[in-house]
Coordinates of C-alpha atoms and ligand atoms in Angstrom, one line a residue:
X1 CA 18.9 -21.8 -17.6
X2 CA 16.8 -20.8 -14.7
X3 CA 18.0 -18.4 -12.9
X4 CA 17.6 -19.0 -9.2
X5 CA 17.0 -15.6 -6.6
X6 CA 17.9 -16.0 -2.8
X7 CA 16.5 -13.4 -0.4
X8 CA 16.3 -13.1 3.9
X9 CA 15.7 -10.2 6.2
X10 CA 17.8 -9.5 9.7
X11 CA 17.3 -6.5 11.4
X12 CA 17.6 -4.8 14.6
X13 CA 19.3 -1.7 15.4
X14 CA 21.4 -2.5 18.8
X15 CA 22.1 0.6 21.4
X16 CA 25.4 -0.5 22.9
X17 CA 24.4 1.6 25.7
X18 CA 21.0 -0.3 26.2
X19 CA 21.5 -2.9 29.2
X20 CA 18.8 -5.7 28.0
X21 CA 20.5 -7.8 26.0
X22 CA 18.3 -8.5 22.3
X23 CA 17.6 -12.4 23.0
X24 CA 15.6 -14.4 20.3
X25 CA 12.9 -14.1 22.4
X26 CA 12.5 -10.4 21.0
X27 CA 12.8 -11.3 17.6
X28 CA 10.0 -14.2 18.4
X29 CA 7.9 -11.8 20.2
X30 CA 8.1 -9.2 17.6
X31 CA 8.8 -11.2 14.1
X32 CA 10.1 -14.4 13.3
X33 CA 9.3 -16.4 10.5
X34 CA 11.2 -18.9 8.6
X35 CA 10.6 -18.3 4.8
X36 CA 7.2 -17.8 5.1
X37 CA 7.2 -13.7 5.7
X38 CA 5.8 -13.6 2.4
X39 CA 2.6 -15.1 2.3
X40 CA 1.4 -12.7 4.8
X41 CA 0.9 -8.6 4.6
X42 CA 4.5 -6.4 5.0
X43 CA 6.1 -4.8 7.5
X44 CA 8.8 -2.3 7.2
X45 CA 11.2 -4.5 6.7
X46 CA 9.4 -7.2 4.9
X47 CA 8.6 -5.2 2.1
X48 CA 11.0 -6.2 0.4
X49 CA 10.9 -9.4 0.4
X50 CA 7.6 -8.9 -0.9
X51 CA 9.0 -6.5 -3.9
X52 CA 11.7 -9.1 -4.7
X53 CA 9.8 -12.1 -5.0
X54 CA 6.6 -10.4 -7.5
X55 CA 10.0 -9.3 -9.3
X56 CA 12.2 -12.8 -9.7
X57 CA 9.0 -14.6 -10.3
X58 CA 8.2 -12.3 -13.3
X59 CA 11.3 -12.9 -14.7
X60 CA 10.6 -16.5 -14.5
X61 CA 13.4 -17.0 -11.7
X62 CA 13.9 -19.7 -8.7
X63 CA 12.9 -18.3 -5.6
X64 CA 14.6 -19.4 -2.3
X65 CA 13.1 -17.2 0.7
X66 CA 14.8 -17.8 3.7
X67 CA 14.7 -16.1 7.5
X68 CA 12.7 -12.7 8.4
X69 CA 13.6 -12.1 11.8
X70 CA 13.1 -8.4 13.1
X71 CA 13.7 -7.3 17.1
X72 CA 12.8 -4.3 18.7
X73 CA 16.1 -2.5 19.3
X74 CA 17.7 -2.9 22.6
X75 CA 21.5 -4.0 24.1
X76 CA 24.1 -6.4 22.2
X77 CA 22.5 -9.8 20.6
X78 CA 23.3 -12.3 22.4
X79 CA 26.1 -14.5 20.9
X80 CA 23.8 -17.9 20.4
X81 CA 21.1 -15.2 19.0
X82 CA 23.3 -14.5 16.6
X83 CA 25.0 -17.3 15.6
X84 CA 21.3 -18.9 15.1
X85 CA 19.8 -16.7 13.0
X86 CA 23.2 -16.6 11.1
X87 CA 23.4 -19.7 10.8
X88 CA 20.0 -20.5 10.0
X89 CA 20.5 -17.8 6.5
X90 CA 23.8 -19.5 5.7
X91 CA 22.2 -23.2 6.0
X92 CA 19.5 -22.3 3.7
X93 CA 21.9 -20.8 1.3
X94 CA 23.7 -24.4 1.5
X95 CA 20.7 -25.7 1.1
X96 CA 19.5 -24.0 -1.9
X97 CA 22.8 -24.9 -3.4
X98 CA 23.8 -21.1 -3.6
X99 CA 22.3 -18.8 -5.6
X100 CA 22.7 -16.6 -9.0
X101 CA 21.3 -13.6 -7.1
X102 CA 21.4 -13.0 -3.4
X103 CA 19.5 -10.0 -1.7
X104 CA 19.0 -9.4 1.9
X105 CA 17.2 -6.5 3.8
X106 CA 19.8 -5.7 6.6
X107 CA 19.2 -3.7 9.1
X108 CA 23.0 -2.0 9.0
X109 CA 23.4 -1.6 12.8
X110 CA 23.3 -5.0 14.4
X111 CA 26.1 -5.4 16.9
X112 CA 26.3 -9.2 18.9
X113 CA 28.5 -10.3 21.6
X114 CA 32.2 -10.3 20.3
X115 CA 31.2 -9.3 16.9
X116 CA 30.4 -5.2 16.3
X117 CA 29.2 -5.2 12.3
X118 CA 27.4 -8.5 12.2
X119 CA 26.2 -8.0 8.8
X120 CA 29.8 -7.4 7.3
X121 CA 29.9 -10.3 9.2
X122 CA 27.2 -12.3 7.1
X123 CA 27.9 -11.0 4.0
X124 CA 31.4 -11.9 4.0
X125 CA 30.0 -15.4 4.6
X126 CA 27.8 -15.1 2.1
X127 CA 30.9 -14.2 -0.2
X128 CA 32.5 -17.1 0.8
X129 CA 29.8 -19.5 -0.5
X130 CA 28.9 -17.8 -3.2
X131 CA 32.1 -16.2 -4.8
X132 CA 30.2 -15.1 -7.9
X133 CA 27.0 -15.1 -7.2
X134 CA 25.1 -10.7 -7.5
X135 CA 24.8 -9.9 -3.9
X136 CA 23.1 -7.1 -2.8
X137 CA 22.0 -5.3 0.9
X138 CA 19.0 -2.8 1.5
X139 CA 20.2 -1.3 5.0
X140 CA 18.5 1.2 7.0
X141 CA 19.7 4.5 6.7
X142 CA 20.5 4.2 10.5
X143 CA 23.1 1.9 9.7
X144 CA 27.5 1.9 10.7
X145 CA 28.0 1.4 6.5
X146 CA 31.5 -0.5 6.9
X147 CA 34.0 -0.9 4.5
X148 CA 33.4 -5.2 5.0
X149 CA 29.9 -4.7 4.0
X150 CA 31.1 -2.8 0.8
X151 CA 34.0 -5.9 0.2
X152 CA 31.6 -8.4 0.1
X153 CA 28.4 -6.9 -1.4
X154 CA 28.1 -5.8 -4.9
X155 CA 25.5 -3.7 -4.5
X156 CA 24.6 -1.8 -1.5
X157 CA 21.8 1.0 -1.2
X158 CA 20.2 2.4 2.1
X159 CA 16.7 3.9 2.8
X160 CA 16.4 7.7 1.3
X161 CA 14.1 8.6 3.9
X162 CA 13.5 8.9 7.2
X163 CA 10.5 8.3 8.5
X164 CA 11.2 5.3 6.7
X165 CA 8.2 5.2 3.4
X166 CA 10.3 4.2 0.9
X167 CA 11.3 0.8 1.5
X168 CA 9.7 -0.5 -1.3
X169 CA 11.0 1.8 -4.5
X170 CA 14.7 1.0 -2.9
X171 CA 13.9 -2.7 -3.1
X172 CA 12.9 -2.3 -6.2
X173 CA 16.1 -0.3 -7.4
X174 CA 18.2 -3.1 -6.0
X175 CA 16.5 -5.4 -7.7
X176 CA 16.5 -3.5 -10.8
X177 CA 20.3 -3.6 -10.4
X178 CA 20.9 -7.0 -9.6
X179 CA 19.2 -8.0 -12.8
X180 CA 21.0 -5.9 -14.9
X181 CA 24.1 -7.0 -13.1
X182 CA 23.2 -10.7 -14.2
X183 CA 22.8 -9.7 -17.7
X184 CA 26.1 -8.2 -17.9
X185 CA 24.3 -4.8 -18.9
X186 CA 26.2 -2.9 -16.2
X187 CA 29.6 -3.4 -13.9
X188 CA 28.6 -1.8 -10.9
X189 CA 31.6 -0.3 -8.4
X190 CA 31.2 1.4 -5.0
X191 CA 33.0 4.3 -3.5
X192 CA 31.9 5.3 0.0
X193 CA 32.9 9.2 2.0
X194 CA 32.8 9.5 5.3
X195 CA 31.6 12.4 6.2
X196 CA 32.6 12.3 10.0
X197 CA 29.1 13.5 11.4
X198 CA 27.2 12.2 14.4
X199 CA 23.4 13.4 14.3
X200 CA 19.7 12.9 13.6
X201 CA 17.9 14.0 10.1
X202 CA 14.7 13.8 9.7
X203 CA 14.2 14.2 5.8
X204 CA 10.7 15.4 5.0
X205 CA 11.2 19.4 5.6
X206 CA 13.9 21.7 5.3
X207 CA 17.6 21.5 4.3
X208 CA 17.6 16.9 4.8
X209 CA 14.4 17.5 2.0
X210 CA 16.5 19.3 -0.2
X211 CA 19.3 16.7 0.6
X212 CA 17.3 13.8 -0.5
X213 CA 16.0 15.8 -3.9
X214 CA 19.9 16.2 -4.5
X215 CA 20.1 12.4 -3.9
X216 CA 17.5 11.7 -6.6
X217 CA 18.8 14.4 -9.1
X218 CA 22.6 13.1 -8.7
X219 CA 21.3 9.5 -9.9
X220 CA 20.3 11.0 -12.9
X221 CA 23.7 11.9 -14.1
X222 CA 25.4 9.5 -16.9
X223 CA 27.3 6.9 -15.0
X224 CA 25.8 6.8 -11.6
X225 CA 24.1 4.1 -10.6
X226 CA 22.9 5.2 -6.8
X227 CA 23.1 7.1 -4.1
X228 CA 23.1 6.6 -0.5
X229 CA 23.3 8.7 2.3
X230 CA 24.0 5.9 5.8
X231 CA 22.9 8.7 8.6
X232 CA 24.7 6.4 11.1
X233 CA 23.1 5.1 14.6
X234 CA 23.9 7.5 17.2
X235 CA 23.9 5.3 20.3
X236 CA 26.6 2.6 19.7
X237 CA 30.0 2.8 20.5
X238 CA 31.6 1.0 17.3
X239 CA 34.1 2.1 15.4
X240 CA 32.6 2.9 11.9
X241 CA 30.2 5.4 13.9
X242 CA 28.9 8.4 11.7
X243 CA 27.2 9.6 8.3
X244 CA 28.5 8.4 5.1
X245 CA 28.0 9.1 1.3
X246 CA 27.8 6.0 -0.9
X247 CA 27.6 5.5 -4.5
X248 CA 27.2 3.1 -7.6
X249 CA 28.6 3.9 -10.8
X250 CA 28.8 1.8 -13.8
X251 CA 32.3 0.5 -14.3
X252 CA 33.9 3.8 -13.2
X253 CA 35.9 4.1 -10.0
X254 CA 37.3 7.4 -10.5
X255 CA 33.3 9.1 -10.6
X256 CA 32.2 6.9 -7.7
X257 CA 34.9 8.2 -5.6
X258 CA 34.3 12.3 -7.0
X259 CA 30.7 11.8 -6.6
X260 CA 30.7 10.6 -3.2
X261 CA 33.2 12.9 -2.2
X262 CA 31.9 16.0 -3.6
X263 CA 28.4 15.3 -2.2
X264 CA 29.6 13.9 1.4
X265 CA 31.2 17.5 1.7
X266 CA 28.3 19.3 0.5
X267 CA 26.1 17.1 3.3
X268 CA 29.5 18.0 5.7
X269 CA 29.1 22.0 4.9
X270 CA 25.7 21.9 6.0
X271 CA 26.2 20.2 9.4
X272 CA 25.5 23.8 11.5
X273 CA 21.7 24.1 9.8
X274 CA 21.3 20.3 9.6
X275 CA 22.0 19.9 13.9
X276 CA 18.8 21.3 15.7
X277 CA 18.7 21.9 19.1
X278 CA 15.4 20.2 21.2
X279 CA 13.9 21.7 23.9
X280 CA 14.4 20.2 27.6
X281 CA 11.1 18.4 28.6
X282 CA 10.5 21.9 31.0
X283 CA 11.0 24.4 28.1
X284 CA 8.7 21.9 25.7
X285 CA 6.0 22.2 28.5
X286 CA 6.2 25.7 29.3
X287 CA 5.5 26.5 25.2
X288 CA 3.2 23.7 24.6
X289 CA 0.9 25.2 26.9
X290 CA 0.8 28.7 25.7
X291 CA -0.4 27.3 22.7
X292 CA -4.1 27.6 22.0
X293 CA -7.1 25.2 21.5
X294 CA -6.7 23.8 17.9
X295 CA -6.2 20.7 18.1
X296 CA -3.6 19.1 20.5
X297 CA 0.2 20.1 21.0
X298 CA 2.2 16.7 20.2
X299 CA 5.3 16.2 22.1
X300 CA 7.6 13.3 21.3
X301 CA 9.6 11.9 24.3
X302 CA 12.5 11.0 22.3
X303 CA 15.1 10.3 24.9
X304 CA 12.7 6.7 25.6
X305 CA 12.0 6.0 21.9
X306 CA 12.6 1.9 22.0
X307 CA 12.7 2.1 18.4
X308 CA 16.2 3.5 19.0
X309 CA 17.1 0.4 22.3
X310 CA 15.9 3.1 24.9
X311 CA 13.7 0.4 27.5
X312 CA 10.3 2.3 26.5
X313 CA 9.3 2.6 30.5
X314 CA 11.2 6.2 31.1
X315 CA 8.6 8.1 33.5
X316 CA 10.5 11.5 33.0
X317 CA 7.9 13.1 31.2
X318 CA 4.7 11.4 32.8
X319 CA 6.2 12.2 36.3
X320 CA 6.2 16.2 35.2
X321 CA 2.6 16.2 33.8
X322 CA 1.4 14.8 36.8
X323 CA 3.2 16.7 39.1
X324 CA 2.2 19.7 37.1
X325 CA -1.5 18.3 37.2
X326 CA -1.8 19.2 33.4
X327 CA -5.5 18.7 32.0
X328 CA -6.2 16.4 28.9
X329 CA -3.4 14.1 28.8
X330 CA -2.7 11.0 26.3
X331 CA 1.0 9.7 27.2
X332 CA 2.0 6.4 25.4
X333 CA 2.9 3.6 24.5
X334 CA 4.7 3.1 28.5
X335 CA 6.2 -1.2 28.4
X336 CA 5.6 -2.3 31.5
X337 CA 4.4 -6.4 31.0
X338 CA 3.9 -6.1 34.7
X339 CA 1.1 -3.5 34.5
X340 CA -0.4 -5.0 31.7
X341 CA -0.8 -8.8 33.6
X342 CA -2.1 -7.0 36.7
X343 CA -4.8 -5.3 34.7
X344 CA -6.0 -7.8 32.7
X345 CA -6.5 -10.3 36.1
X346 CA -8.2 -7.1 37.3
X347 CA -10.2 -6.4 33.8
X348 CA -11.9 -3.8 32.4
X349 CA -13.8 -1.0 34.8
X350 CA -11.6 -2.3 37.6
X351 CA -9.8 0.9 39.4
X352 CA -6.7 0.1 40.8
X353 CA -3.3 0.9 42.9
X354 CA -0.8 0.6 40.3
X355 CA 3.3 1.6 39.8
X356 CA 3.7 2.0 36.3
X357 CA 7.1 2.1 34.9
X358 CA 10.4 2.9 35.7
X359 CA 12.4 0.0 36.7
X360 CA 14.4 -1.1 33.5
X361 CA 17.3 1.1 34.4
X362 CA 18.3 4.4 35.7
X363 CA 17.6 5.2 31.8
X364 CA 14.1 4.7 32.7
X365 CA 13.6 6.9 36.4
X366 CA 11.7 6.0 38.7
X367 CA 8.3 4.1 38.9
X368 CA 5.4 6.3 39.8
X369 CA 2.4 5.2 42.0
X370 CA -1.1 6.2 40.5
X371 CA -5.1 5.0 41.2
X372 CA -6.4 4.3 37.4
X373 CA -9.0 3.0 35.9
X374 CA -9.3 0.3 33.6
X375 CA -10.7 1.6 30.6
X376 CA -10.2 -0.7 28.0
X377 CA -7.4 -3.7 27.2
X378 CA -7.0 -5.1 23.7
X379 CA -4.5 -7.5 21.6
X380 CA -3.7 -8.4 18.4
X381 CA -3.9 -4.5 17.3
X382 CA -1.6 -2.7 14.8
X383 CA -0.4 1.0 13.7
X384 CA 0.8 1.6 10.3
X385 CA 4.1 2.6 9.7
X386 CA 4.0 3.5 5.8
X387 CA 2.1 0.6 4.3
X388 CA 3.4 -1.5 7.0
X389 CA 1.5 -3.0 9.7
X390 CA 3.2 -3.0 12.9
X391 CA 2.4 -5.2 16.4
X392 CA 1.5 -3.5 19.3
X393 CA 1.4 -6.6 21.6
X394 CA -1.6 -6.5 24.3
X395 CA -2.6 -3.2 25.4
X396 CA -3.8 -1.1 28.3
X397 CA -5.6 2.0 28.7
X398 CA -5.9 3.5 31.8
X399 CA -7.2 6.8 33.5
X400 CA -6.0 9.0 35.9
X401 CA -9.0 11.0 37.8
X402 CA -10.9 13.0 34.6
X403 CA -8.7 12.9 31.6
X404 CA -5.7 12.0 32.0
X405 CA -5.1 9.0 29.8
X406 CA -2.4 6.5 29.5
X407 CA -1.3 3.2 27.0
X408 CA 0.4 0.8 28.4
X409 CA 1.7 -2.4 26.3
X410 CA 3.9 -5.7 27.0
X411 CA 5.9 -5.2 23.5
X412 CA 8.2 -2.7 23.3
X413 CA 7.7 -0.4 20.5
X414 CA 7.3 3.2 20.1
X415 CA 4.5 5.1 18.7
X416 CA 4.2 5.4 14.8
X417 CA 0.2 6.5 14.5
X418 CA -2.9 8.0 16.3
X419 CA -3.8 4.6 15.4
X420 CA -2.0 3.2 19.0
X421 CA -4.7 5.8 21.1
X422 CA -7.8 6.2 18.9
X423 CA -8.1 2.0 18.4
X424 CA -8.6 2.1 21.9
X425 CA -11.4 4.5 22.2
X426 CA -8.9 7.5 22.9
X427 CA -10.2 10.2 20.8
X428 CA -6.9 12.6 20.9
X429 CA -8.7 15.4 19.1
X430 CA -10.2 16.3 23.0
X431 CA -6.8 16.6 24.4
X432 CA -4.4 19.5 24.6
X433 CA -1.2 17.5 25.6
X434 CA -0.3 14.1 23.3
X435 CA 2.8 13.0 24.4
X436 CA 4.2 9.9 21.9
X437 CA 7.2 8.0 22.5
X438 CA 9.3 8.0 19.5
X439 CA 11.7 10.5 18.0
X440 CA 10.5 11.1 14.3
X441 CA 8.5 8.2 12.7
X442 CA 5.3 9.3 14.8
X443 CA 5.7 12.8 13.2
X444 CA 3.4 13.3 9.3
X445 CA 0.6 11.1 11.1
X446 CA 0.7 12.9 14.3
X447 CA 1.3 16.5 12.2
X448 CA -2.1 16.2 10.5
X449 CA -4.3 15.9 14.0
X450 CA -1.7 18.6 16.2
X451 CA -1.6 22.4 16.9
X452 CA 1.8 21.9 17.2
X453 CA 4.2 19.2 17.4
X454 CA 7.5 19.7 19.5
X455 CA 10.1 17.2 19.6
X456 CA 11.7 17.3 23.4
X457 CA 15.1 16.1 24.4
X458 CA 14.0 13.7 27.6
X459 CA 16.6 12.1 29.2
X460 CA 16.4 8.4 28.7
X461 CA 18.6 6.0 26.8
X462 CA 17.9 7.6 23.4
X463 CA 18.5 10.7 24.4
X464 CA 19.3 13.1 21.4
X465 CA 21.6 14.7 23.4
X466 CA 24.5 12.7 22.8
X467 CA 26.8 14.6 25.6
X468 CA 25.0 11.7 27.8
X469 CA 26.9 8.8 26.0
X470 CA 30.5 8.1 26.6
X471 CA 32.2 6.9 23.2
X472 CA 34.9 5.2 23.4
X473 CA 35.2 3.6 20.0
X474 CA 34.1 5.8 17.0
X475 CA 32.2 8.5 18.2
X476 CA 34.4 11.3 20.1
X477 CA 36.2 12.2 17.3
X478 CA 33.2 13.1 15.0
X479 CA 31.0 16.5 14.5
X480 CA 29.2 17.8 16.8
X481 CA 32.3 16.8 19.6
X482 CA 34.8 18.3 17.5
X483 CA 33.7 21.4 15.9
X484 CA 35.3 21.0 12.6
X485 CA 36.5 17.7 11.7
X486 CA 37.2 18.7 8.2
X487 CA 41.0 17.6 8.4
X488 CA 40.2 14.0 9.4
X489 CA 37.8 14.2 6.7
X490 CA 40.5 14.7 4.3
X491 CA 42.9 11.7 5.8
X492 CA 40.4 9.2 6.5
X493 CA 39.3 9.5 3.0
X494 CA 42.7 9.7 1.6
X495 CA 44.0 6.7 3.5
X496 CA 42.1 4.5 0.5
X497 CA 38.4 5.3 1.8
X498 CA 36.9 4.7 -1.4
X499 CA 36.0 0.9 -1.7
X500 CA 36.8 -0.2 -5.6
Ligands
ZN1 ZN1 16.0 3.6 10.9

């Protein structure tokens, strides 16, 4: 009997406290396609996909590759948005006639109108077609890991790393365990630990590297199938906010539920040395520039990273350069559509009166008036997030007086590579001040061209100061509000936490 493999990817990562709705035209504008995602080179969330379908077709299996639909993160999908692309995975699935295997890449913190864990949501539909059909989520480790995801899936595993390069071994482990699933070779059961911890981990240095190695060394003991560590999404107010501790074992409940526990309170011991304190955007400045002249200092604005719903036009940081009248300056990438259309009806060389920025929401400050040049405009260019190829939409550099360059684009994304400057002509090894909107997946590209690289706390609508948010749902009552948790910790978990 063939054995027949169905697979889609959903994902965006909604800020509840993001204003613009996420409308299906920001999933068309960024990536839409209706089982064709495929037969054309990966993105970060694609890749899997890509891993899935080399895999079933080895095996000899059906494939049935329905929707890859990825937004930029911003505010709450809207309720048709959702029911649409829903709907569009669960009509497929009717359409295929179900499926032996079901995997989907997920993003893990999608919240619509009216429904806060949409893909609980769509797994538990999933569930409902297909009672026993394997199905198994990839989520982002960025995700609100709910106890309804857990219910419906059999196997859930996030991304290990962040920056986000591993996409591809995870889909590959998910696939490996699907398959054996099938065969009957193992009975997999999940146990999750919430380890009641709001923050941001960045996983290639220090104490989250270490972390990560314990991850891998953990899934070499007899019995465990896999572990996952859900950092949580730190700007939506929903009630499963926070880090959590998953694992796999094979057919026993009792060391899924000791494994996760006794590794969610190892992560929950080291919260103190894991929660780093960024620099305000006048203390990042006043450092960057006592640096000296080997290569440039890098500073990320990450209060307006869009990649976590912040709009992507915050002038904060561009308003102080100026004002400080800092030499060699590359800011980017600024979204302002507006811009963009004015200077391309201007065109290249033109020099022009121009308010860049600002007006999304009081997220964003204020607009600032400048005289710039056209240097250069250009579409249809990517960066490189991992293997991935990301869109950059159309793109605009301009220049202020001598050297003082800026990138301004009509797609909101935030800075992954040198790529988004240099493509342009900007050659960032002349400047002493990079300044990169994003929070930490700009950060091993950017590392190997910088002097320095300092992450600031900007205020904006990411801001990693999470003081500026008011949670009303899940968030107050976790680390770093309350200093020590530890005895929720111990009722949550004991009020049947562990998901069998
Ligand atoms: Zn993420």
């Amino acid at each position: 009997m063939t054995m027949r493999l169905f697979m889609a990817t959903l994902s965006t990562e909604t800020n509840t406290f993001c204003s613009m709705p996420t409308a299906m035209s920001g999933f068309e504008e960024f990536y839409l396609r209706h089982g064709t995602a495929t037969q054309e080179a990966p993105n970060l969330m694609t890749e899997a996909l890509h891993v899935w379908r080399s895999r079933a077709e080895a095996e000899g299996w059906e494939v049935t590759e329905s929707l890859a639909a990825i937004a930029e993160p911003a505010g709450l999908t809207t309720a048709p948005t959702y029911e649409a692309l829903r709907g569009e995975i669960l009509s497929d699935l009717d359409g295929a006639d179900g499926a032996d295997v079901i995997l989907l890449q997920l993003h893990g913190a999608m919240v619509a109108e009216g429904v806060e864990d949409c893909e609980g949501d769509i797994l538990a539909a999933v569930r409902a077609r297909c009672p026993g059909a394997v199905i198994g989520v990839a989520l982002d480790l960025h995700c609100h890991l709910t106890a309804r995801m857990c219910e419906a899936a059999d196997l859930v595993i996030t991304f290990k790393e962040y920056p986000h390069d591993d996409a591809t071994p995870r889909a590959e482990e998910l696939f490996d365990m699907a398959r054996r699933m099938l065969a009957g070779e193992i009975t997999p059961v999940m146990s999750v630990f919430d380890c009641r911890m709001l923050g941001l981990y960045m996983t290639k240095e220090g104490e989250m590297a270490r972390i990560v190695q314990e991850m891998h060394a953990l899934e070499e003991t007899p019995g465990i199938l896999s572990v996952s560590l859900a950092h949580g999404f730190a700007w939506a107010d929903v009630a499963d906010l926070g880090a959590r501790v998953l694992v796999i074992a094979d057919g026993d409940a009792g060391l899924a539920r000791q494994t996760a526990e006794a590794f969610g309170r190892s992560f929950y011991e080291r919260r103190q040395a894991l929660t780093k304190d960024y620099p305000s955007l006048d203390e990042a400045l006043e450092s960057a520039l006592r640096e000296g002249a080997n290569g440039p200092v890098v500073l990320a604005d990450m209060g307006d990273n869009s990649g976590a719903g912040a709009p992507g036009d915050a002038t904060f940081m561009l308003r102080e350069m100026l004002e400080r009248g800092l030499p060699g300056v590359a800011l980017g990438l600024i979204w302002d559509p507006m811009v963009v259309r004015i200077c391309r009806d201007a065109g290249e060389d033109a020099t022009l009166s121009l308010r860049v920025g600002g007006k999304t929401s009081p997220f964003s400050g204020n607009p600032i008036d400048i005289e710039a040049r056209v240097m250069r405009i250009a579409s249809g260019l990517g960066q490189h997030l991992g293997p991935g190829l990301e869109p950059l939409g159309c793109m605009v550099w301009l220049r202020i007086g001598e050297d003082t360059d800026l990138v301004i684009n009509d797609l909101r994304t935030q800075v992954y590579h040198p790529e988004a400057f240099e493509q342009m002509g900007i050659r960032l090894a002349e400047k002493r001040l990079v300044a990169v909107k994003s929070t930490f997946h700009f950060y091993a590209p950017f590392r190997a061209i910088a002097s320095r690289v300092i992450q600031v706390a900007t205020p904006g609508g990411a801001s990693p100061d999470f003081r500026n948010f008011d949670y009303r749902r899940g968030g107050a009552g976790l680390w770093p509000f309350v200093d020590d948790p530890a005895d929720m910790l111990l009722d949550e978990n004991a009020a049947q936490k562990s998901l069998v």
